[in-house]
mmCIF file with all atom_site columns, C-alpha atoms in Angstrom:
data_model
loop_
_atom_site.group_PDB
_atom_site.id
_atom_site.type_symbol
_atom_site.label_atom_id
_atom_site.label_alt_id
_atom_site.label_comp_id
_atom_site.label_asym_id
_atom_site.label_entity_id
_atom_site.label_seq_id
_atom_site.pdbx_PDB_ins_code
_atom_site.Cartn_x
_atom_site.Cartn_y
_atom_site.Cartn_z
_atom_site.occupancy
_atom_site.B_iso_or_equiv
_atom_site.pdbx_formal_charge
_atom_site.auth_seq_id
_atom_site.auth_comp_id
_atom_site.auth_asym_id
_atom_site.auth_atom_id
_atom_site.pdbx_PDB_model_num
ATOM 1  C CA . GLU A 1 1  ? 40.213 27.657 99.003  1.00 91.00 ? 1  GLU A CA 1
ATOM 2  C CA . THR A 1 2  ? 39.961 26.484 102.391 1.00 94.00 ? 2  THR A CA 1
ATOM 3  C CA . ARG A 1 3  ? 41.683 23.386 101.750 1.00 96.00 ? 3  ARG A CA 1
ATOM 4  C CA . LEU A 1 4  ? 44.071 24.866 99.831  1.00 97.00 ? 4  LEU A CA 1
ATOM 5  C CA . ALA A 1 5  ? 44.924 27.579 102.638 1.00 97.00 ? 5  ALA A CA 1
ATOM 6  C CA . THR A 1 6  ? 44.923 24.539 105.302 1.00 97.00 ? 6  THR A CA 1
ATOM 7  C CA . ALA A 1 7  ? 47.348 22.504 103.200 1.00 97.00 ? 7  ALA A CA 1
ATOM 8  C CA . ARG A 1 8  ? 49.279 25.733 102.753 1.00 97.00 ? 8  ARG A CA 1
ATOM 9  C CA . ASP A 1 9  ? 49.305 25.830 106.817 1.00 97.00 ? 9  ASP A CA 1
ATOM 10 C CA . GLU A 1 10 ? 50.424 22.023 107.253 1.00 98.00 ? 10 GLU A CA 1
ATOM 11 C CA . ALA A 1 11 ? 52.749 22.675 104.356 1.00 98.00 ? 11 ALA A CA 1
ATOM 12 C CA . ASN A 1 12 ? 54.391 25.538 106.302 1.00 98.00 ? 12 ASN A CA 1
ATOM 13 C CA . TRP A 1 13 ? 54.441 24.290 109.773 1.00 98.00 ? 13 TRP A CA 1
ATOM 14 C CA . ALA A 1 14 ? 56.019 20.713 108.427 1.00 98.00 ? 14 ALA A CA 1
ATOM 15 C CA . ASN A 1 15 ? 58.801 22.766 106.960 1.00 98.00 ? 15 ASN A CA 1
ATOM 16 C CA . THR A 1 16 ? 59.245 24.662 110.243 1.00 98.00 ? 16 THR A CA 1
ATOM 17 C CA . GLU A 1 17 ? 59.548 21.472 112.401 1.00 98.00 ? 17 GLU A CA 1
ATOM 18 C CA . ARG A 1 18 ? 61.987 20.308 109.730 1.00 98.00 ? 18 ARG A CA 1
ATOM 19 C CA . MET A 1 19 ? 64.358 23.163 110.169 1.00 98.00 ? 19 MET A CA 1
ATOM 20 C CA . HIS A 1 20 ? 63.939 23.108 113.773 1.00 98.00 ? 20 HIS A CA 1
ATOM 21 C CA . ALA A 1 21 ? 65.035 19.624 113.908 1.00 98.00 ? 21 ALA A CA 1
ATOM 22 C CA . GLU A 1 22 ? 68.019 20.358 111.614 1.00 98.00 ? 22 GLU A CA 1
ATOM 23 C CA . ARG A 1 23 ? 69.273 22.958 113.410 1.00 98.00 ? 23 ARG A CA 1
ATOM 24 C CA . SER A 1 24 ? 69.068 20.599 116.706 1.00 98.00 ? 24 SER A CA 1
ATOM 25 C CA . ARG A 1 25 ? 70.797 18.075 115.095 1.00 98.00 ? 25 ARG A CA 1
ATOM 26 C CA . ASP A 1 26 ? 73.542 20.130 114.128 1.00 98.00 ? 26 ASP A CA 1
ATOM 27 C CA . ALA A 1 27 ? 73.605 21.787 117.754 1.00 98.00 ? 27 ALA A CA 1
ATOM 28 C CA . GLN A 1 28 ? 73.906 18.540 119.069 1.00 97.00 ? 28 GLN A CA 1
ATOM 29 C CA . LYS A 1 29 ? 76.595 17.293 116.685 1.00 97.00 ? 29 LYS A CA 1
ATOM 30 C CA . GLY A 1 30 ? 78.696 20.401 117.603 1.00 97.00 ? 30 GLY A CA 1
ATOM 31 C CA . ILE A 1 31 ? 78.491 19.804 121.181 1.00 95.00 ? 31 ILE A CA 1
ATOM 32 C CA . ALA A 1 32 ? 79.725 16.199 120.432 1.00 93.00 ? 32 ALA A CA 1
ATOM 33 C CA . THR A 1 33 ? 82.670 17.252 118.710 1.00 96.00 ? 33 THR A CA 1
ATOM 34 C CA . ARG A 1 34 ? 83.899 20.077 121.063 1.00 95.00 ? 34 ARG A CA 1
ATOM 35 C CA . ILE A 1 35 ? 83.810 17.093 123.828 1.00 93.00 ? 35 ILE A CA 1
ATOM 36 C CA . LYS A 1 36 ? 85.736 14.377 121.438 1.00 93.00 ? 36 LYS A CA 1
ATOM 37 C CA . ASN A 1 37 ? 88.252 17.535 120.597 1.00 95.00 ? 37 ASN A CA 1
ATOM 38 C CA . ARG A 1 38 ? 88.755 18.474 124.488 1.00 94.00 ? 38 ARG A CA 1
ATOM 39 C CA . ILE A 1 39 ? 89.086 14.525 125.097 1.00 92.00 ? 39 ILE A CA 1
ATOM 40 C CA . LYS A 1 40 ? 91.692 14.276 121.993 1.00 94.00 ? 40 LYS A CA 1
ATOM 41 C CA . ARG A 1 41 ? 93.530 17.444 123.783 1.00 96.00 ? 41 ARG A CA 1
ATOM 42 C CA . GLY A 1 42 ? 93.792 15.454 127.018 1.00 95.00 ? 42 GLY A CA 1
ATOM 43 C CA . LEU A 1 43 ? 91.305 17.487 128.836 1.00 96.00 ? 43 LEU A CA 1
ATOM 44 C CA . CYS A 1 44 ? 88.806 16.074 130.846 1.00 95.00 ? 44 CYS A CA 1
ATOM 45 C CA . PRO A 1 45 ? 85.289 17.322 129.605 1.00 92.00 ? 45 PRO A CA 1
ATOM 46 C CA . CYS A 1 46 ? 84.025 17.003 133.785 1.00 91.00 ? 46 CYS A CA 1
ATOM 47 C CA . CYS A 1 47 ? 86.373 19.035 135.831 1.00 93.00 ? 47 CYS A CA 1
ATOM 48 C CA . SER A 1 48 ? 88.575 20.467 132.866 1.00 91.00 ? 48 SER A CA 1
ATOM 49 C CA . LYS A 1 49 ? 91.977 19.481 133.902 1.00 96.00 ? 49 LYS A CA 1
ATOM 50 C CA . HIS A 1 50 ? 94.841 17.912 132.111 1.00 96.00 ? 50 HIS A CA 1
ATOM 51 C CA . PHE A 1 51 ? 95.269 14.006 131.890 1.00 95.00 ? 51 PHE A CA 1
ATOM 52 C CA . PRO A 1 52 ? 97.857 11.809 129.936 1.00 95.00 ? 52 PRO A CA 1
ATOM 53 C CA . ASP A 1 53 ? 95.225 9.221  129.987 1.00 93.00 ? 53 ASP A CA 1
ATOM 54 C CA . VAL A 1 54 ? 91.848 10.772 129.863 1.00 92.00 ? 54 VAL A CA 1
ATOM 55 C CA . ALA A 1 55 ? 90.028 7.403  129.593 1.00 89.00 ? 55 ALA A CA 1
ATOM 56 C CA . ALA A 1 56 ? 91.000 6.068  132.735 1.00 92.00 ? 56 ALA A CA 1
ATOM 57 C CA . HIS A 1 57 ? 90.454 9.391  134.779 1.00 93.00 ? 57 HIS A CA 1
ATOM 58 C CA . LEU A 1 58 ? 86.864 9.247  133.521 1.00 90.00 ? 58 LEU A CA 1
ATOM 59 C CA . ALA A 1 59 ? 86.607 5.453  134.242 1.00 89.00 ? 59 ALA A CA 1
ATOM 60 C CA . ASP A 1 60 ? 88.037 6.336  137.624 1.00 92.00 ? 60 ASP A CA 1
ATOM 61 C CA . LYS A 1 61 ? 86.675 10.077 139.260 1.00 92.00 ? 61 LYS A CA 1
ATOM 62 C CA . HIS A 1 62 ? 83.627 9.960  136.797 1.00 91.00 ? 62 HIS A CA 1
ATOM 63 C CA . PRO A 1 63 ? 82.024 6.731  136.405 1.00 89.00 ? 63 PRO A CA 1
ATOM 64 C CA . SER A 1 64 ? 78.819 7.800  135.470 1.00 89.00 ? 64 SER A CA 1
ATOM 65 C CA . TYR A 1 65 ? 79.699 10.065 132.794 1.00 85.00 ? 65 TYR A CA 1
ATOM 66 C CA . ALA A 1 66 ? 81.646 7.122  131.028 1.00 68.00 ? 66 ALA A CA 1
ATOM 67 C CA . GLU A 1 67 ? 79.069 5.148  131.406 1.00 70.00 ? 67 GLU A CA 1
ATOM 68 C CA . ASP A 1 68 ? 76.757 7.874  129.936 1.00 73.00 ? 68 ASP A CA 1
ATOM 69 C CA . ALA A 1 69 ? 79.648 8.196  126.618 1.00 67.00 ? 69 ALA A CA 1
ATOM 70 C CA . LYS A 1 70 ? 78.807 4.596  125.925 1.00 61.00 ? 70 LYS A CA 1
#
């Protein structure tokens, strides 16, 4: 009976951890999608200004951000 209870607790813990990891993954994916969409529209993700060539702006004005994205 004790082993059964322990096994149930471990299964519940594993399920909780899996759900947490899935939610975290989904949240990170959403953040990345929002940033990609902003860049597609020509908005700098750092200073929220519009630029015709966002990649060049990031490389020039926000080099650490451009390096982190690689």
